[in-house]
PDB file of C-alpha atoms and ligand atoms in Angstrom:
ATOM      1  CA  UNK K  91       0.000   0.000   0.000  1.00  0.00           C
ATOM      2  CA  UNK K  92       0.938   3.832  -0.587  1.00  0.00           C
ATOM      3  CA  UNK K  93       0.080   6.777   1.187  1.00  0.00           C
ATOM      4  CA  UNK K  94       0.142   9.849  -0.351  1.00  0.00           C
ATOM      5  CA  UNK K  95      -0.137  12.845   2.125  1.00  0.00           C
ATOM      6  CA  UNK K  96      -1.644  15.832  -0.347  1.00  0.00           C
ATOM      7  CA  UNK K  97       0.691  15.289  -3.385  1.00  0.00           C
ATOM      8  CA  UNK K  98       3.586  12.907  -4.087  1.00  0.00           C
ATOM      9  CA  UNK K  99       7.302  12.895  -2.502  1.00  0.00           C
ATOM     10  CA  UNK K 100       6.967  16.882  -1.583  1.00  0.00           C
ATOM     11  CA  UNK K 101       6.918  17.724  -5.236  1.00  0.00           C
ATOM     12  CA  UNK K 102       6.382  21.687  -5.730  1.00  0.00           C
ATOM     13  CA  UNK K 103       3.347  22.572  -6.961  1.00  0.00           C
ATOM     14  CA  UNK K 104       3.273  23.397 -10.820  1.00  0.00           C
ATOM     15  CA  UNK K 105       2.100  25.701 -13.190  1.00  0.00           C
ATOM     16  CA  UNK K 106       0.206  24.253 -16.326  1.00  0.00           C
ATOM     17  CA  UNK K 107       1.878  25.986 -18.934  1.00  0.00           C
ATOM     18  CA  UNK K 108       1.184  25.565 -23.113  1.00  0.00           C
ATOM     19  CA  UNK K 109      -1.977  23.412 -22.887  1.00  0.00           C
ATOM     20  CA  UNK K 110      -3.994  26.061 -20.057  1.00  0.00           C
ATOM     21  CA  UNK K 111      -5.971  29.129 -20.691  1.00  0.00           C
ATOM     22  CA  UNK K 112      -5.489  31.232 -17.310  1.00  0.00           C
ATOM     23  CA  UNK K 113      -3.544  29.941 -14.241  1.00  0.00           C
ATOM     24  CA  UNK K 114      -3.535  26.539 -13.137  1.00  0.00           C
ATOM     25  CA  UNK K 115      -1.957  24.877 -10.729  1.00  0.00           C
ATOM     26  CA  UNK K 116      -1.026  21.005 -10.740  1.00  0.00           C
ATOM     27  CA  UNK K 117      -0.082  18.974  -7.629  1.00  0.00           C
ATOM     28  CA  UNK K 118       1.524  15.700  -8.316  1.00  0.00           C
ATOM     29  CA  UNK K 119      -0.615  12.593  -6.058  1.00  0.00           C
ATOM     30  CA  UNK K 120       0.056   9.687  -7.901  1.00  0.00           C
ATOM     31  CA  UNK K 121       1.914   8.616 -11.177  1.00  0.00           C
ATOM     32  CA  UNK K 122       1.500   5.204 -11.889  1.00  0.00           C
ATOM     33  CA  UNK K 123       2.243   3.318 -15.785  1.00  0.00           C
ATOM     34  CA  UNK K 124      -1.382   4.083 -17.500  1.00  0.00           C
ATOM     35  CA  UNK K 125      -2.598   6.071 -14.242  1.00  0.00           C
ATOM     36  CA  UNK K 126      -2.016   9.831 -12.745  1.00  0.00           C
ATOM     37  CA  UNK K 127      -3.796  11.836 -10.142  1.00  0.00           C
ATOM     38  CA  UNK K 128      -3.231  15.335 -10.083  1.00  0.00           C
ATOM     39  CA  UNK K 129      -5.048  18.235  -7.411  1.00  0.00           C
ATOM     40  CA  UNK K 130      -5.463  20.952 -10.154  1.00  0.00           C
ATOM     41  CA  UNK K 131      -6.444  24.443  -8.878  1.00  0.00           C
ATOM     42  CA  UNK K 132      -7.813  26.880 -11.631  1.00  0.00           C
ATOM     43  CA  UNK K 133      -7.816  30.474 -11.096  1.00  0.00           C
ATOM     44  CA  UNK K 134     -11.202  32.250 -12.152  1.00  0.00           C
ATOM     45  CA  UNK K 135     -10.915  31.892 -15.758  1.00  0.00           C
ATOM     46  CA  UNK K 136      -8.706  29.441 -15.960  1.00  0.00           C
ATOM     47  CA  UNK K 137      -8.945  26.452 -18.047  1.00  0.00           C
ATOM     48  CA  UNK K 138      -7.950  23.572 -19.932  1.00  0.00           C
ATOM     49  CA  UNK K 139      -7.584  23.386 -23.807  1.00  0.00           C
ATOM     50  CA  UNK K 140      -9.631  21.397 -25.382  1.00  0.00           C
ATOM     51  CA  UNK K 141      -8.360  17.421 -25.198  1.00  0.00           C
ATOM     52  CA  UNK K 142      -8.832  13.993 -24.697  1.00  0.00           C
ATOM     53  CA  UNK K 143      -7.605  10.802 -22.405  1.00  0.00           C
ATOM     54  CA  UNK K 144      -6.323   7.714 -24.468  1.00  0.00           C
ATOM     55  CA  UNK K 145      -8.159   5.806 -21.438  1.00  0.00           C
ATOM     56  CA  UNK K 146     -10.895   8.351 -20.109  1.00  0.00           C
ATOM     57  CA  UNK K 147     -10.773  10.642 -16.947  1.00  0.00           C
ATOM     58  CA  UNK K 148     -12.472  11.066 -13.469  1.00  0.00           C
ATOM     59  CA  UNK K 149     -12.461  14.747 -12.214  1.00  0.00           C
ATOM     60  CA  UNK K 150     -13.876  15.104  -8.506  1.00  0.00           C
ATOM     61  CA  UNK K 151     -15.079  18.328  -7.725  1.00  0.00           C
ATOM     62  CA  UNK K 152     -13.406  19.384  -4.061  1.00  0.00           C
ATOM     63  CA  UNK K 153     -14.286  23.143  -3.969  1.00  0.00           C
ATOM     64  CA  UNK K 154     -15.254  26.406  -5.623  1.00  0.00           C
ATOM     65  CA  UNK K 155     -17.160  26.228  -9.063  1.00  0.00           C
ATOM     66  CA  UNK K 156     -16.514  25.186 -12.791  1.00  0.00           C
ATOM     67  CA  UNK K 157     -17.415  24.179 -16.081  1.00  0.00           C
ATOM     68  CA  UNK K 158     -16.863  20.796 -18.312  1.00  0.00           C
ATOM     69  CA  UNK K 159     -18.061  20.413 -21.526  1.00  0.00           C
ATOM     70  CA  UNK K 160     -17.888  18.067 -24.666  1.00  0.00           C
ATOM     71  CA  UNK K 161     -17.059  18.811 -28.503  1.00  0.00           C
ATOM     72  CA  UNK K 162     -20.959  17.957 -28.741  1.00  0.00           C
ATOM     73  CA  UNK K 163     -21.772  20.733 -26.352  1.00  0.00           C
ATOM     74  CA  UNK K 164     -22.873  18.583 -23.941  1.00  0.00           C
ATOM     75  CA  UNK K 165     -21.814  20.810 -20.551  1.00  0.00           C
ATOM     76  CA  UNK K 166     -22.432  20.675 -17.091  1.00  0.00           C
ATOM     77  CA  UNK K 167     -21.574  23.038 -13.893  1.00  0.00           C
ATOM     78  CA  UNK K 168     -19.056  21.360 -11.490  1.00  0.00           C
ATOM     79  CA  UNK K 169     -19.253  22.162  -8.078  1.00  0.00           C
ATOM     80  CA  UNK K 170     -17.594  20.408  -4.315  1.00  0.00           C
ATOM     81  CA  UNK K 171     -18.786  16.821  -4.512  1.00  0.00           C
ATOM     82  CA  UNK K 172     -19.731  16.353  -8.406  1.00  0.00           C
ATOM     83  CA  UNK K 173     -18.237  13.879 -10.185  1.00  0.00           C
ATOM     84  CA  UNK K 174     -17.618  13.992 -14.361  1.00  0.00           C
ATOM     85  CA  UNK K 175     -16.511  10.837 -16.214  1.00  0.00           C
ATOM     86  CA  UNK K 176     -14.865  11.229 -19.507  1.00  0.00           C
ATOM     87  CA  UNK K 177     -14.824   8.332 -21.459  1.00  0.00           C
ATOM     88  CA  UNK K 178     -11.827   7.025 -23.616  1.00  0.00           C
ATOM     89  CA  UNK K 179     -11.321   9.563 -26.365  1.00  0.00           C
ATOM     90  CA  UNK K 180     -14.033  12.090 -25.641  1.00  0.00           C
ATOM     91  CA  UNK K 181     -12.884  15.068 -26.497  1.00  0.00           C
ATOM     92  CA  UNK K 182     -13.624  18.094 -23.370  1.00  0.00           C
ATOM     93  CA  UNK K 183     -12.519  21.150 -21.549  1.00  0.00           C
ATOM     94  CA  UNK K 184     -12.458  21.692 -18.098  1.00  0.00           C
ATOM     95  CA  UNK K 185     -11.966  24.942 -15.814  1.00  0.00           C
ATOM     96  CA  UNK K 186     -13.357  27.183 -13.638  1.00  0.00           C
ATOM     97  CA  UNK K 187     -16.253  29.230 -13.595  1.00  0.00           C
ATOM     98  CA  UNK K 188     -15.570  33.094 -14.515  1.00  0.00           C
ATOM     99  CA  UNK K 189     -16.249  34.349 -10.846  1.00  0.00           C
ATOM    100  CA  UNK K 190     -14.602  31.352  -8.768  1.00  0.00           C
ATOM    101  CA  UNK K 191     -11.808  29.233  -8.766  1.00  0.00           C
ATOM    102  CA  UNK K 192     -12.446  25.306  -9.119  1.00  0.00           C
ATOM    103  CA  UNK K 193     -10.209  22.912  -7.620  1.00  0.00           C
ATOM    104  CA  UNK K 194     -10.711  18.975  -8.749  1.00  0.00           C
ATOM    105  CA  UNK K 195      -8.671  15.918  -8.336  1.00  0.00           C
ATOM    106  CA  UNK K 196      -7.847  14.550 -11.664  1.00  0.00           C
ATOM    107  CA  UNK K 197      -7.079  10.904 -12.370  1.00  0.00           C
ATOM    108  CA  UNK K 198      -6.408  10.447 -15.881  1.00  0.00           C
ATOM    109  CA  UNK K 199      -5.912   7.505 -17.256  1.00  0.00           C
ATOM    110  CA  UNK K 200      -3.455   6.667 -20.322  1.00  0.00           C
ATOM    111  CA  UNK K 201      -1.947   9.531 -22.902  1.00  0.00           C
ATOM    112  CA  UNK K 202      -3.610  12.957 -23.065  1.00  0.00           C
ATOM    113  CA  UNK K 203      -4.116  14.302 -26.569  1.00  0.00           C
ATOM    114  CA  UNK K 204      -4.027  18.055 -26.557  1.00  0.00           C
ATOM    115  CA  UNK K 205      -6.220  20.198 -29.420  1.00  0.00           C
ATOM    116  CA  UNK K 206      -6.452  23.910 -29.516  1.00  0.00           C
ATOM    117  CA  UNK K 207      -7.640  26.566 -26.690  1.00  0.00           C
ATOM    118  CA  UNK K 208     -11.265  27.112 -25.782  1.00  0.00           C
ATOM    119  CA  UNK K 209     -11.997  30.470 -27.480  1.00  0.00           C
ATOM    120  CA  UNK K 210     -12.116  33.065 -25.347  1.00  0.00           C
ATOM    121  CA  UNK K 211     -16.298  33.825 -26.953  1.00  0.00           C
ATOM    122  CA  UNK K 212     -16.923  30.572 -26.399  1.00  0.00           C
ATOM    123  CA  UNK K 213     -15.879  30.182 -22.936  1.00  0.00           C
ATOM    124  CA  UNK K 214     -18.245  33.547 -22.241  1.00  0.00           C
ATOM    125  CA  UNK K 215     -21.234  31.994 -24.357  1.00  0.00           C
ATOM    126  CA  UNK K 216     -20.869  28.902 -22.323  1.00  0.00           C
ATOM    127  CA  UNK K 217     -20.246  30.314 -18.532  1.00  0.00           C
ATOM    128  CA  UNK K 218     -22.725  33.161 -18.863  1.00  0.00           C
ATOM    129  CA  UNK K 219     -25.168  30.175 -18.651  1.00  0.00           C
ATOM    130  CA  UNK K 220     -22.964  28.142 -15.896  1.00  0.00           C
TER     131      UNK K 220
HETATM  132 MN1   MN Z 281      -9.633  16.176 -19.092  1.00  0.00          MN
END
């Protein structure tokens, strides 16, 4: 068995950088062959680009308020407690709402694919209904 106290071997937390719209932060829990867990911590704003998980994705909702939302549109409101399962290859954003921060545990499982960045008008057009 292994214990993980908040994030892995007293890594430093780290900025998301190229594949992030806004500030987020990524701590390290767990990185096993196939398998991470990350605590990601979006400033208001902040979000992924849009992407995909070679073997799908949990994202557990601990606090504040965000946004996930399919290439189909299909979108939902994250908030402490909800849970959103991405299936293999389904291509979504995730972030946090406009006016809070959202902070989710991530455990993604095989390669991430990365696309482009969620468009800054269609981000708004989406949140101002979040
Ligand atoms: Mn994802």
């Amino acid at each position: 068995m292994e214990y993980v106290r908040g994030r892995k071997d007293g890594q430093p937390s780290a900025e998301g950088a190229g594949t992030f719209t806004g500030r987020a932060m990524l701590d390290p829990v767990l990185a096993e062959p196939g398998m991470r867990v990350n605590s990601v911590f979006f400033e208001p704003g902040a979000r992924t680009y849009w992407h995909s998980h070679a073997g799908g994705q949990v994202l557990l909702a601990s606090a504040g308020r965000g946004v996930v939302e399919t290439r189909d549109g299909d979108r939902t409101v994250l908030e402490a407690g909800d849970v959103a399962w991405a299936p293999p290859g389904e291509v979504h954003w995730h972030g946090a709402a406009p006016g809070s921060f959202l902070a989710h545990t991530a455990i993604s499982i095989g390669e991430t694919a990365w696309a482009e960045e969620v468009a800054e008008e269609h981000y708004k057009s989406v949140t101002g209904e979040a």
